[in-house]
Short mmCIF file of C-alpha atoms and ligand atoms in Angstrom, two decimals:
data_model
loop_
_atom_site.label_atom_id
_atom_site.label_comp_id
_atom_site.label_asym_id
_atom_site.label_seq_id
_atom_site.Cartn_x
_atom_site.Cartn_y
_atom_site.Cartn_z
CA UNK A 1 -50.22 -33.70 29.30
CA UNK A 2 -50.10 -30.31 27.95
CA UNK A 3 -53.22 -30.02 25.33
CA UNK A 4 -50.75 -27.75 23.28
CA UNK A 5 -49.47 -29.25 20.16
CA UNK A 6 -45.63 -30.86 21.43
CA UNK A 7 -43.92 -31.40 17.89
CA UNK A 8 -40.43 -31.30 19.58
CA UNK A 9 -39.85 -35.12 20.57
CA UNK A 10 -36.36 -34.51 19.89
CA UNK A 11 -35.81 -32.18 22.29
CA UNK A 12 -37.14 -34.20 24.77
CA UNK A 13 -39.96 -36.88 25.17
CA UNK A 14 -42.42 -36.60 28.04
CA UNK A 15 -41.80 -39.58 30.71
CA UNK A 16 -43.79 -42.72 30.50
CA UNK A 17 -46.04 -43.63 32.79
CA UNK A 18 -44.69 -47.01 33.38
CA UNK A 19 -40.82 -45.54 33.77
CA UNK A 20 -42.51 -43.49 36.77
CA UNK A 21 -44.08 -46.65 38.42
CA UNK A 22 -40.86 -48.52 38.15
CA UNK A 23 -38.65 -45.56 39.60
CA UNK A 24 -41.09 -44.99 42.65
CA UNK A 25 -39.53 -47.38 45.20
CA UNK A 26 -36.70 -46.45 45.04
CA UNK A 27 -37.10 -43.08 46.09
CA UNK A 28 -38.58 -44.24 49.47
CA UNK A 29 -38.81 -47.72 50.15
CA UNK A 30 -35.39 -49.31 48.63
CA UNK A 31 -33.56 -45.75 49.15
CA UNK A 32 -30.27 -47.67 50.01
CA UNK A 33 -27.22 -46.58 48.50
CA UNK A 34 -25.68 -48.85 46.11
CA UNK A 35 -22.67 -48.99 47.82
CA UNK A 36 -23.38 -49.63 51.08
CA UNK A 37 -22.40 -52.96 52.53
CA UNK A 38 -25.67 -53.97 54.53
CA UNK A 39 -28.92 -55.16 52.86
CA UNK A 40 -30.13 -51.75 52.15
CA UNK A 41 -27.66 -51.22 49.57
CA UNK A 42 -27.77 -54.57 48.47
CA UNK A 43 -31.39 -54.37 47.04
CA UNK A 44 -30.24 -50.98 45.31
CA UNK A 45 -26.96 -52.15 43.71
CA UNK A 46 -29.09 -55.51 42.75
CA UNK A 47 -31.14 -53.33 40.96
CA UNK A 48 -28.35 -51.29 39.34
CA UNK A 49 -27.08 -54.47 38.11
CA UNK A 50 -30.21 -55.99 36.75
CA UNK A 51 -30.60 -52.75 35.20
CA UNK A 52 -27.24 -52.90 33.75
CA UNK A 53 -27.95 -56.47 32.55
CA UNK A 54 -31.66 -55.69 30.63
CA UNK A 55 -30.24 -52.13 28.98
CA UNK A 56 -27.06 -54.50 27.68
CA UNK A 57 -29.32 -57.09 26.34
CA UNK A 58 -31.27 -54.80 24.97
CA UNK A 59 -28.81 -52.80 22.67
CA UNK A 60 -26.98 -56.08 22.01
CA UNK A 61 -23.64 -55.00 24.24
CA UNK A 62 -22.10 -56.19 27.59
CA UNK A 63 -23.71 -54.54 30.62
CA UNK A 64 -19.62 -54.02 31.78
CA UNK A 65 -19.04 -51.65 28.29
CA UNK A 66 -21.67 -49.36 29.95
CA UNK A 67 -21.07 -46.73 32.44
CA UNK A 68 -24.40 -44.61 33.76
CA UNK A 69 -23.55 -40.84 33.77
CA UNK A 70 -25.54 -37.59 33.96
CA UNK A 71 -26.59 -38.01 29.94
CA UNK A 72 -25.01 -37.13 26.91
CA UNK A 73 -23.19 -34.20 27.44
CA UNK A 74 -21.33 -35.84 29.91
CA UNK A 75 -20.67 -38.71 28.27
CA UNK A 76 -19.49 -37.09 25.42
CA UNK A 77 -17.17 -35.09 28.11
CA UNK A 78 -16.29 -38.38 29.17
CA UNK A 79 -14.98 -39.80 26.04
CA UNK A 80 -13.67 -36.68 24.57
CA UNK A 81 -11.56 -35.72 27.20
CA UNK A 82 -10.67 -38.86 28.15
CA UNK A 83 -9.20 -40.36 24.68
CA UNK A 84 -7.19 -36.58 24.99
CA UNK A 85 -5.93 -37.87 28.12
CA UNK A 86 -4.94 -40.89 27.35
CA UNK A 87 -3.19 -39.96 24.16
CA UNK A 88 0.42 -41.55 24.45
CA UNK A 89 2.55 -38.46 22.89
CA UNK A 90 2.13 -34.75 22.83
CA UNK A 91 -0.01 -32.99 20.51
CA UNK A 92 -2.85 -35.20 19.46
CA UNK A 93 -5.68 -34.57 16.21
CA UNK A 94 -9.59 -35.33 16.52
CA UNK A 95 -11.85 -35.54 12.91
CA UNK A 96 -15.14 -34.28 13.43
CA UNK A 97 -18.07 -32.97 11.32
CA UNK A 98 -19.90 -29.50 11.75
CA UNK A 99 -23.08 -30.68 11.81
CA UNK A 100 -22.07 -32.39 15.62
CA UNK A 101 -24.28 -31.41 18.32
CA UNK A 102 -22.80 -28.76 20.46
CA UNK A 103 -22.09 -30.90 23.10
CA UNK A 104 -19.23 -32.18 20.58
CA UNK A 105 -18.28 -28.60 19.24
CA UNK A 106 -17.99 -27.26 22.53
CA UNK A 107 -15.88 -30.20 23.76
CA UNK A 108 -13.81 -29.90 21.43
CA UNK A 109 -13.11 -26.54 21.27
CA UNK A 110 -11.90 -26.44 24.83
CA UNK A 111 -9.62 -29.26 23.67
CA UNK A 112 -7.84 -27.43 20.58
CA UNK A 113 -7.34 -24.99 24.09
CA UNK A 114 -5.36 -27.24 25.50
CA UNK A 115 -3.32 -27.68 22.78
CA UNK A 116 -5.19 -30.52 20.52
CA UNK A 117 -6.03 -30.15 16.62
CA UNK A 118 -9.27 -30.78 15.41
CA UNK A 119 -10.66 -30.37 12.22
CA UNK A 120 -13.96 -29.54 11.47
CA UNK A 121 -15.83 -31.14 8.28
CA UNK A 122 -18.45 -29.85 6.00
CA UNK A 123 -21.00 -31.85 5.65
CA UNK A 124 -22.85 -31.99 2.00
CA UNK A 125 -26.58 -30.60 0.89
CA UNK A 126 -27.61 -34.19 1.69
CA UNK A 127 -26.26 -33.80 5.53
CA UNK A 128 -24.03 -36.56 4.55
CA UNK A 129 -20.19 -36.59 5.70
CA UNK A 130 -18.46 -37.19 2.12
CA UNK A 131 -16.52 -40.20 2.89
CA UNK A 132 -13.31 -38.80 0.46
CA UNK A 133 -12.86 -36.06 2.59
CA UNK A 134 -13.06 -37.97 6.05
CA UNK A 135 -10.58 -40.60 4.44
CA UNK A 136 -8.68 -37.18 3.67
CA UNK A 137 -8.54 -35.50 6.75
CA UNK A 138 -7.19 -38.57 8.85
CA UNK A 139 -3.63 -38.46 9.45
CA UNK A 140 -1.50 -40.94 11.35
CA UNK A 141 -1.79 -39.01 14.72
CA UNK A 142 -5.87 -38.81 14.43
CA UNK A 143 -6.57 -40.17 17.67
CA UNK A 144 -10.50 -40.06 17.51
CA UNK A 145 -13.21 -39.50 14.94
CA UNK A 146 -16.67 -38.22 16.07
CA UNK A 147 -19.33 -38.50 13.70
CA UNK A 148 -23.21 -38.59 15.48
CA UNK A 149 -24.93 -41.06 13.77
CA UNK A 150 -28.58 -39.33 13.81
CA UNK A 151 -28.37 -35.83 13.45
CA UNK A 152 -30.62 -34.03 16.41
CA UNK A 153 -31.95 -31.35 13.82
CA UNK A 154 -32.17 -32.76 10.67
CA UNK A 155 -32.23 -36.69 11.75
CA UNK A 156 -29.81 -37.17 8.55
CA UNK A 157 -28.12 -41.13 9.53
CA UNK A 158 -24.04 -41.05 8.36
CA UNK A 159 -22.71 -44.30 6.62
CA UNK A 160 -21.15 -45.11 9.63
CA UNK A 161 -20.01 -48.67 7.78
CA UNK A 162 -17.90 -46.52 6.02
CA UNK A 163 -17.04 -43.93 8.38
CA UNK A 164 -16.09 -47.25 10.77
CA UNK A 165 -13.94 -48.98 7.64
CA UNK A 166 -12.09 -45.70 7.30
CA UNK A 167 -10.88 -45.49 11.11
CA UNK A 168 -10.24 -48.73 11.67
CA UNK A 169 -7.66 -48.96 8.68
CA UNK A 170 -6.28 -45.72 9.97
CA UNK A 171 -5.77 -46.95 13.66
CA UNK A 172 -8.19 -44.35 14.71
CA UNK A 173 -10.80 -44.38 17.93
CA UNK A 174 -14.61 -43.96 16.66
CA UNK A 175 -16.99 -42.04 18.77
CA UNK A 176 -20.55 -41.93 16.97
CA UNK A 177 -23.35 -40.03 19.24
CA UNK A 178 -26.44 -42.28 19.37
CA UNK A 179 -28.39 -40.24 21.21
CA UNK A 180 -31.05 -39.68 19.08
CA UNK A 181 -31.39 -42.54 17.26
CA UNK A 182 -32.27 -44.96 20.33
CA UNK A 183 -35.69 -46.04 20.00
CA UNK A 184 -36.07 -44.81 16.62
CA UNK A 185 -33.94 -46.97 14.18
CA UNK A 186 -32.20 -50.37 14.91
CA UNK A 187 -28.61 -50.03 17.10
CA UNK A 188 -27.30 -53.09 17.62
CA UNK A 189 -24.79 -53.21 14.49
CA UNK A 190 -24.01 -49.33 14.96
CA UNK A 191 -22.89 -50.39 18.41
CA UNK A 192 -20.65 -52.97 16.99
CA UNK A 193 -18.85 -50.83 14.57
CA UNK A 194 -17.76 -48.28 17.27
CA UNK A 195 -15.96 -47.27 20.13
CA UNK A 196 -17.77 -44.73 22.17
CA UNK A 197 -21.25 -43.88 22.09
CA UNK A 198 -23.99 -42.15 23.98
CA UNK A 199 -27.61 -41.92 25.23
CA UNK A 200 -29.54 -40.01 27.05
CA UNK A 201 -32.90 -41.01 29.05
CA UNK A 202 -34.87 -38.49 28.27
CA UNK A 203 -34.84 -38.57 24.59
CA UNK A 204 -36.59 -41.98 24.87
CA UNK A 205 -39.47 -41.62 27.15
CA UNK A 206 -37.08 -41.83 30.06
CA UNK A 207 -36.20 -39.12 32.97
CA UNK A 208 -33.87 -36.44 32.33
CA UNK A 209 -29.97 -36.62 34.43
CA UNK A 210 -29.38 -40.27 33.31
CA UNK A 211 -27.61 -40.90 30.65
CA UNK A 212 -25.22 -44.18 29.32
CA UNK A 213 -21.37 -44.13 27.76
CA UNK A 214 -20.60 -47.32 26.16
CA UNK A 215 -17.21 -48.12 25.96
CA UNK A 216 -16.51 -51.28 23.90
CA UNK A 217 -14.57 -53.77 25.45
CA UNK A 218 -14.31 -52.04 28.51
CA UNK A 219 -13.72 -54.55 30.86
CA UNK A 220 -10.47 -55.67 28.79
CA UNK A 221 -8.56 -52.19 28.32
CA UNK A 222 -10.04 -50.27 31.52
CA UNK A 223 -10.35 -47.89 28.69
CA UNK A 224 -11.58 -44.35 29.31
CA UNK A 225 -10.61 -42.53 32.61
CA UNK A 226 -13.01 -41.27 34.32
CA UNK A 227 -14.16 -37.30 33.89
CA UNK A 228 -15.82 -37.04 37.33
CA UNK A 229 -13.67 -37.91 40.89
CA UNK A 230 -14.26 -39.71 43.82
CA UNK A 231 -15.81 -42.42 46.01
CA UNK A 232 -14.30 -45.12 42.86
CA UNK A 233 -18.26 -45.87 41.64
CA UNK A 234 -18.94 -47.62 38.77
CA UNK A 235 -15.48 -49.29 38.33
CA UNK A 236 -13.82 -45.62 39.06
CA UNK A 237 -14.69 -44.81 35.88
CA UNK A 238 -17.94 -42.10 37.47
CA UNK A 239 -17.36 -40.93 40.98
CA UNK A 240 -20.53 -40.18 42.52
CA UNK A 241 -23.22 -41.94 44.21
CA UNK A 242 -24.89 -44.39 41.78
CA UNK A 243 -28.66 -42.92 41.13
CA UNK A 244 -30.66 -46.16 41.15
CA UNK A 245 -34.36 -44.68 40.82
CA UNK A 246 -32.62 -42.96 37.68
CA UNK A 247 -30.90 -46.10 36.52
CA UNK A 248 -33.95 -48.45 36.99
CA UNK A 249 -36.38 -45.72 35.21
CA UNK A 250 -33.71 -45.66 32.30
CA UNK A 251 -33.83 -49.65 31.95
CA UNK A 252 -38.02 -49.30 31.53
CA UNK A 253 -37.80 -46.55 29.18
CA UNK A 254 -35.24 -48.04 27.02
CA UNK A 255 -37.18 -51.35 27.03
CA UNK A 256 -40.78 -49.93 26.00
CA UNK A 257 -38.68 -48.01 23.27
CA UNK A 258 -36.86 -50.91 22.00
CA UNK A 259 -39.71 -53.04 21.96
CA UNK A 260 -42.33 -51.06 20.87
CA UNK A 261 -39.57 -49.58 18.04
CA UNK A 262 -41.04 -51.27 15.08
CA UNK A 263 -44.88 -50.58 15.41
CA UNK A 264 -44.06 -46.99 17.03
CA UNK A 265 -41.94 -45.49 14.20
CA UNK A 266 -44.54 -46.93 11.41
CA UNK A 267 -46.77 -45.05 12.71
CA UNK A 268 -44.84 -42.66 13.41
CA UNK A 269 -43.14 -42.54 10.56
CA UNK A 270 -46.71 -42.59 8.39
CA UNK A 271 -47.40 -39.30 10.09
CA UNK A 272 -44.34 -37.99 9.40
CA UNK A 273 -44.74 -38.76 6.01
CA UNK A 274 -48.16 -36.86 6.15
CA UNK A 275 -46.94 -33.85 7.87
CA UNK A 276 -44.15 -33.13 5.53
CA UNK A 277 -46.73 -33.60 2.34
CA UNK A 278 -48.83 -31.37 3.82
CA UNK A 279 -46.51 -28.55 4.56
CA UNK A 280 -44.58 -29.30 1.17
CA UNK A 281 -47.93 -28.45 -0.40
CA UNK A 282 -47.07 -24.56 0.75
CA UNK A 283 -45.68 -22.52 -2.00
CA UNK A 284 -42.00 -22.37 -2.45
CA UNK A 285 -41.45 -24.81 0.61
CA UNK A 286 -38.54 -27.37 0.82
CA UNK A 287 -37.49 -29.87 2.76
CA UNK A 288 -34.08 -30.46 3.86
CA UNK A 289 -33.61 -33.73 5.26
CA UNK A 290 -35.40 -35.78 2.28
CA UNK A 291 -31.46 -36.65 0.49
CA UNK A 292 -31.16 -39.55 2.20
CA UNK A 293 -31.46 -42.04 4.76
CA UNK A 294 -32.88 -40.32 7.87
CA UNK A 295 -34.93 -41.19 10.89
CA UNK A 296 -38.63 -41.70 10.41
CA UNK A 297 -39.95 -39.05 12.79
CA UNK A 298 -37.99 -35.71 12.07
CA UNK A 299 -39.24 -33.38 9.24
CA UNK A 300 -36.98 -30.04 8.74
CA UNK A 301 -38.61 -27.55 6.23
CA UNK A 302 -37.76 -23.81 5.35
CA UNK A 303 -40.20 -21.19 4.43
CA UNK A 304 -38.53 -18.70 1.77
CA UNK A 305 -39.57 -15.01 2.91
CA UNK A 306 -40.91 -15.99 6.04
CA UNK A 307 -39.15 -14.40 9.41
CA UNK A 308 -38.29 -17.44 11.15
CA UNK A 309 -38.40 -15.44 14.53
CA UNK A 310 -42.01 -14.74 13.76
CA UNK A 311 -42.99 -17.39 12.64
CA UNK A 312 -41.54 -19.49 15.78
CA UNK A 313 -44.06 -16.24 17.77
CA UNK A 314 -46.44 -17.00 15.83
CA UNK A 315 -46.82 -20.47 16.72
CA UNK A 316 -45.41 -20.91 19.94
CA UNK A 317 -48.61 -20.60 21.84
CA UNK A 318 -50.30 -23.28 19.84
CA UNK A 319 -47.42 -25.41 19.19
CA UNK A 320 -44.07 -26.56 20.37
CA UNK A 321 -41.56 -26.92 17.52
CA UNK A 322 -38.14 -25.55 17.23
CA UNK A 323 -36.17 -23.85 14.33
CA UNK A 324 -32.80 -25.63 16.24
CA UNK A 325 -31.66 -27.15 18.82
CA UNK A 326 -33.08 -26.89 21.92
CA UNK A 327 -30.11 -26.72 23.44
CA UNK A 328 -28.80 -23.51 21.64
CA UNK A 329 -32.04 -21.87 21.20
CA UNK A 330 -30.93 -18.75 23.02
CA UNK A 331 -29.13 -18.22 20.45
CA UNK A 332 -30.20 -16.13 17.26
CA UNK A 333 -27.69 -17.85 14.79
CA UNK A 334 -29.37 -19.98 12.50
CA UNK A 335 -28.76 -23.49 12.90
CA UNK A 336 -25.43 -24.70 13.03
CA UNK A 337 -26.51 -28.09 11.28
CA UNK A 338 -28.60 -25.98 8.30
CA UNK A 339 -25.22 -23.54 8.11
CA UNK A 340 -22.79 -26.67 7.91
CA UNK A 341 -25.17 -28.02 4.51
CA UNK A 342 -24.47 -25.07 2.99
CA UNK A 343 -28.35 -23.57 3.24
CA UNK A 344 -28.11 -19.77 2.92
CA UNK A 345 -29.00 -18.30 5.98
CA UNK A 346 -31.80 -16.16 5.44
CA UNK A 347 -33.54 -19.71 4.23
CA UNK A 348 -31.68 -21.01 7.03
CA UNK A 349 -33.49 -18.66 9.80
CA UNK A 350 -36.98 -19.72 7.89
CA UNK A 351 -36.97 -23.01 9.05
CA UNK A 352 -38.88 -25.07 11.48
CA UNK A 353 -37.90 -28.68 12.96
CA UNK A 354 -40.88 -30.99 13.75
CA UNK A 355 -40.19 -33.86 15.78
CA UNK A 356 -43.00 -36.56 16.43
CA UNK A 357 -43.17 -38.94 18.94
CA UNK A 358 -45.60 -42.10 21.00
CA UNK A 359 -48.09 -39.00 21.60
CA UNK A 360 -48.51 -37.60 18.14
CA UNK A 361 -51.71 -38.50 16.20
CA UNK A 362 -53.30 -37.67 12.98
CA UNK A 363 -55.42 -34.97 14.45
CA UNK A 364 -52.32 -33.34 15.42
CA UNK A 365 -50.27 -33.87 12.20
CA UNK A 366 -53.95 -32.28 10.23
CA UNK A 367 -53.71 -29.12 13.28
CA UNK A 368 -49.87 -28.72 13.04
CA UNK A 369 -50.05 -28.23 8.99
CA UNK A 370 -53.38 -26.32 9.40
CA UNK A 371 -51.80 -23.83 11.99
CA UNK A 372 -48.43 -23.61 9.87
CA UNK A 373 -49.55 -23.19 6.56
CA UNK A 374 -51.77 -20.07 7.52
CA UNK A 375 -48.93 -18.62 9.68
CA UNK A 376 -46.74 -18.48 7.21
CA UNK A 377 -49.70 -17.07 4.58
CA UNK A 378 -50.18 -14.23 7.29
CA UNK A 379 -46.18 -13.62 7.34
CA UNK A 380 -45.40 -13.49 3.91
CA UNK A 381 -48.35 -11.10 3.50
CA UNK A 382 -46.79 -8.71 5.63
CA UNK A 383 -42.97 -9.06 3.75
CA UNK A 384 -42.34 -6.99 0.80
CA UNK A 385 -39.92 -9.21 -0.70
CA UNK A 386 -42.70 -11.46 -0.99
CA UNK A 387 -45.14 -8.92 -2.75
CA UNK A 388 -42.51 -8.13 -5.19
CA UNK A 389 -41.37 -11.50 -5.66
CA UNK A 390 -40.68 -11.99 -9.21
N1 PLP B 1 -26.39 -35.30 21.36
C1 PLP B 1 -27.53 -35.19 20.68
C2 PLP B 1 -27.60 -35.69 19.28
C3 PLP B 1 -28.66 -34.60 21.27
O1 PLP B 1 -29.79 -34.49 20.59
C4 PLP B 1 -28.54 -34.14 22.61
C5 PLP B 1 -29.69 -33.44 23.24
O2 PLP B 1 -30.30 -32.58 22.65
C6 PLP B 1 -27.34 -34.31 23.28
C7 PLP B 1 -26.28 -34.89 22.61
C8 PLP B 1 -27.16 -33.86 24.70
O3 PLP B 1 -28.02 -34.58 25.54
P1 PLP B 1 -28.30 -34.11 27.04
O4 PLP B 1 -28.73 -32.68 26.95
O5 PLP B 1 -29.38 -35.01 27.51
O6 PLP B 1 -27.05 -34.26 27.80
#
C-alpha cells in the first residue's frame, strides 16, 4: 500500500487481499454469464446465488430482499425513484434530513422536479434528527422517510427505533442508508426496522461498482421497480448482466467485515479514541461528533483560525484525510453535514474528518496528531486574527 498516512476509510477502504483471491476466477476461468443456459453460466449464477445466500445470512435478511446494483448511489436511485413511481395518486411528499449524503439530496431534488414535495430537516448540534420535528413534518401523503443511519462525515447514528415507530404509525415507507455503518456497528435489527437500505462494497474492504438494495419482503410485494432496463436480471428488478467476480468479491468482503467487526472496531475504536485526545489537546480545538452515539472509527474536529484549504495543502502530501465528503470535494462549500448542525462556517471550513480503518495503527494515530498539531501551529502563526485574538 501507499506508505502515506490513509486516514480516509470512509471514503473508501483499500481491497482485501482475500476479496481479490476469491474474485480471480471468475474473471477467466468461470467467465460464464449468469444467465446463460449451458454449464458455463451455471457455475456463475451458482455462485451469484451462494453469494446471495452468505451476504443474507450474514446481515440477518433473505438473500430474495437483496438486489446487487452498481453501489449506493444507485440504489438509493433505485428506491427513491422507484417509491415516486409507484406512488398511487398525484403529487406525493418525501421527509428527509440535511445532513443526507448527496446521493439522497441530489435524488431528491430531481424529484421535487418532477413535481414531488420534500422537506428538508435540520438536524441538531448533536447531528441528531429531533424526533418532534420528524413526527411534525409527516403528513398523511408522506410516502417515504430517508434518514441514513451513520452519517458519512460525522458518523453521528439516528434513533432509528424512533425514527421507525414514527413511520410506521404514519403509514409511511422508511429508507435508512447503511452504507457506512456495515462492518462498523451491528445491522441486523436496523435491517429489521426498515424498508430500503443500502451498501456499497467498497466502503468495507470490498471492490468499488458493487453495491446491494435491500428491499424487505421483496419477494411478497415485487416491491420496487426497477431503475435500470433490460435483459429482466435479477427478478427484472436490475437489467444488466449480473457481475459475478463483483458479486462473489462483495460476499468475502462483507464476511471478513462482519466477522472480524467486534475485535476490528475495538481496536479501532481505541485509536480513535487516541487520535481525537491527542488533537483535542490543540488549543481551542473541538470536536463535533462527541454528542452522541456515533461509530467508533470517525473523529470530526475544527480548528478555529485555521484556513481549512491550507491546512487540507498542508497535509495532503503526508496524509489523506478529508474536510467532507469525498464525493463533493470539488466543491469549496463547507460541509453540507457541519452546515445542517448549525456550525458557523468559517469553523465549518476549519475542519478535518479522520476516518480509520483494518490498516491504521498506533504509529499512525502518534504521526497523524504529530503532523496535524504542528500544521495547524504553522497556520495560525501566519493568521492575524489569531495574533490578535483576544
Ligand atoms: N451514502 C453514504 C453514507 C456514503 O458514504 C456514500 C459514499 O461515500 C454513498 C452513499 C455513495 O456510495 P457510492 O459512491 O459507493 O455509490
Amino acid at each position: 500500500m501507499d506508505s502515506r498516512l490513509y486516514l480516509d476509510y470512509n471514503a473508501t477502504t483499500p481491497c482485501a487481499r482475500e476479496v481479490v483471491e476469491a474474485m480471480l476466477p471468475y474473471f477467466q476461468e468461470h467467465f460464464g454469464n449468469p444467465s446463460s443456459g449451458h454449464s458455463h453460466g451455471w457455475l456463475a449464477r451458482t455462485a451469484v446465488e451462494d453469494a446471495a445466500c452468505e451476504i443474507g445470512n450474514l446481515l440477518g435478511v433473505s438473500p430474495e430482499d437483496l438486489v446487487f446494483t452498481s453501489g449506493s448511489t444507485e440504489s438509493i436511485n433505485t428506491i427513491l425513484k422507484g417509491v415516486a413511481r409507484k406512488r398511487t395518486s398525484a403529487g406525493g411528499h418525501i421527509l428527509t434530513t440535511k445532513a443526507e449524503h448527496k446521493a439522497v439530496l441530489d435524488t431528491c431534488a430531481a424529484l421535487e422536479e418532477d413535481g414531488l414535495e420534500v422537506t428538508y430537516l435540520d438536524v441538531g448540534p448533536d447531528g441528531l434528527v429531533s424526533l418532534e420535528a420528524f413526527r411534525q413534518a409527516l403528513r398523511p401523503e408522506t410516502i417515504l422517510a430517508a434518514v441514513m443511519y451513520a452519517n458519512n462525515e460525522t458518523g453521528v447514528i439516528q434513533p432509528l427505533e424512533q425514527i421507525a415507530a414514527l413511520t410506521r404509525s404514519n403509514g409511511t415507507l422508511l429508507f435508512s442508508d447503511t452504507t457506512q455503518a456495515l462492518g462498523k456497528v451491528p445491522l441486523e435489527g436496523v435491517l429489521g426496522l426498515v424498508d430500503f437500505a443500502c451498501f456499497s462494497g467498497h466502503k468495507v474492504y470490498g471492490p468499488k461498482g458493487i453495491g446491494l438494495t435491500y428491499i424487505r419482503n421483496n419477494a411478497d410485494k415485487a416491491a420496487l421497480p426497477a431503475l435500470i432496463h433490460g435483459g429482466g436480471q435479477q427478478k427484472r428488478q436490475r437489467g444488466g448482466t449480473i457481475n459475478t467476480p463483483l458479486i462473489v468479491g462483495l460476499a468475502r468482503a462483507i464476511r471478513l467485515s462482519v466477522e472480524c467487526m467486534e475485535e476490528d472496531q475495538k481496536r479501532i475504536n481505541e485509536l480513535r479514541d487516541r487520535l481525537e485526545a491527542g488533537l483535542l489537546a490543540i488549543e481551542l480545538a473541538v470536536s463535533n461528533n462527541r454528542a452522541g452515539n456515533r461509530l467508533p472509527n470517525t473523529a470530526h474536529l475544527s480548528f478555529p483560525y485555521v484556513d481549512g484549504a491550507g491546512l487540507l495543502t498542508a497535509l495532503n502530501s503526508k496524509m489523506a484525510v478529508s474536510n467532507g465528503s469525498a464525493c463533493n470535494s470539488a466543491a469549496v462549500e463547507p460541509s453540507h453535514v457541519l452546515l445542517a448542525m448549525g456550525v458557523e462556517r468559517n469553523l465549518a471550513y476549519a475542519s478535518l474528518r479522520l476516518s480509520l480503518g483494518r490498516f491504521t495503527t498506533a504509529q499512525d494515530v502518534e504521526k497523524a496528531i504529530a503532523l496535524i498539531t504542528e500544521s495547524v501551529r504553522r497556520l495560525r502563526e501566519s493568521n492575524i486574527l489569531w495574533e490578535r485574538r483576544s
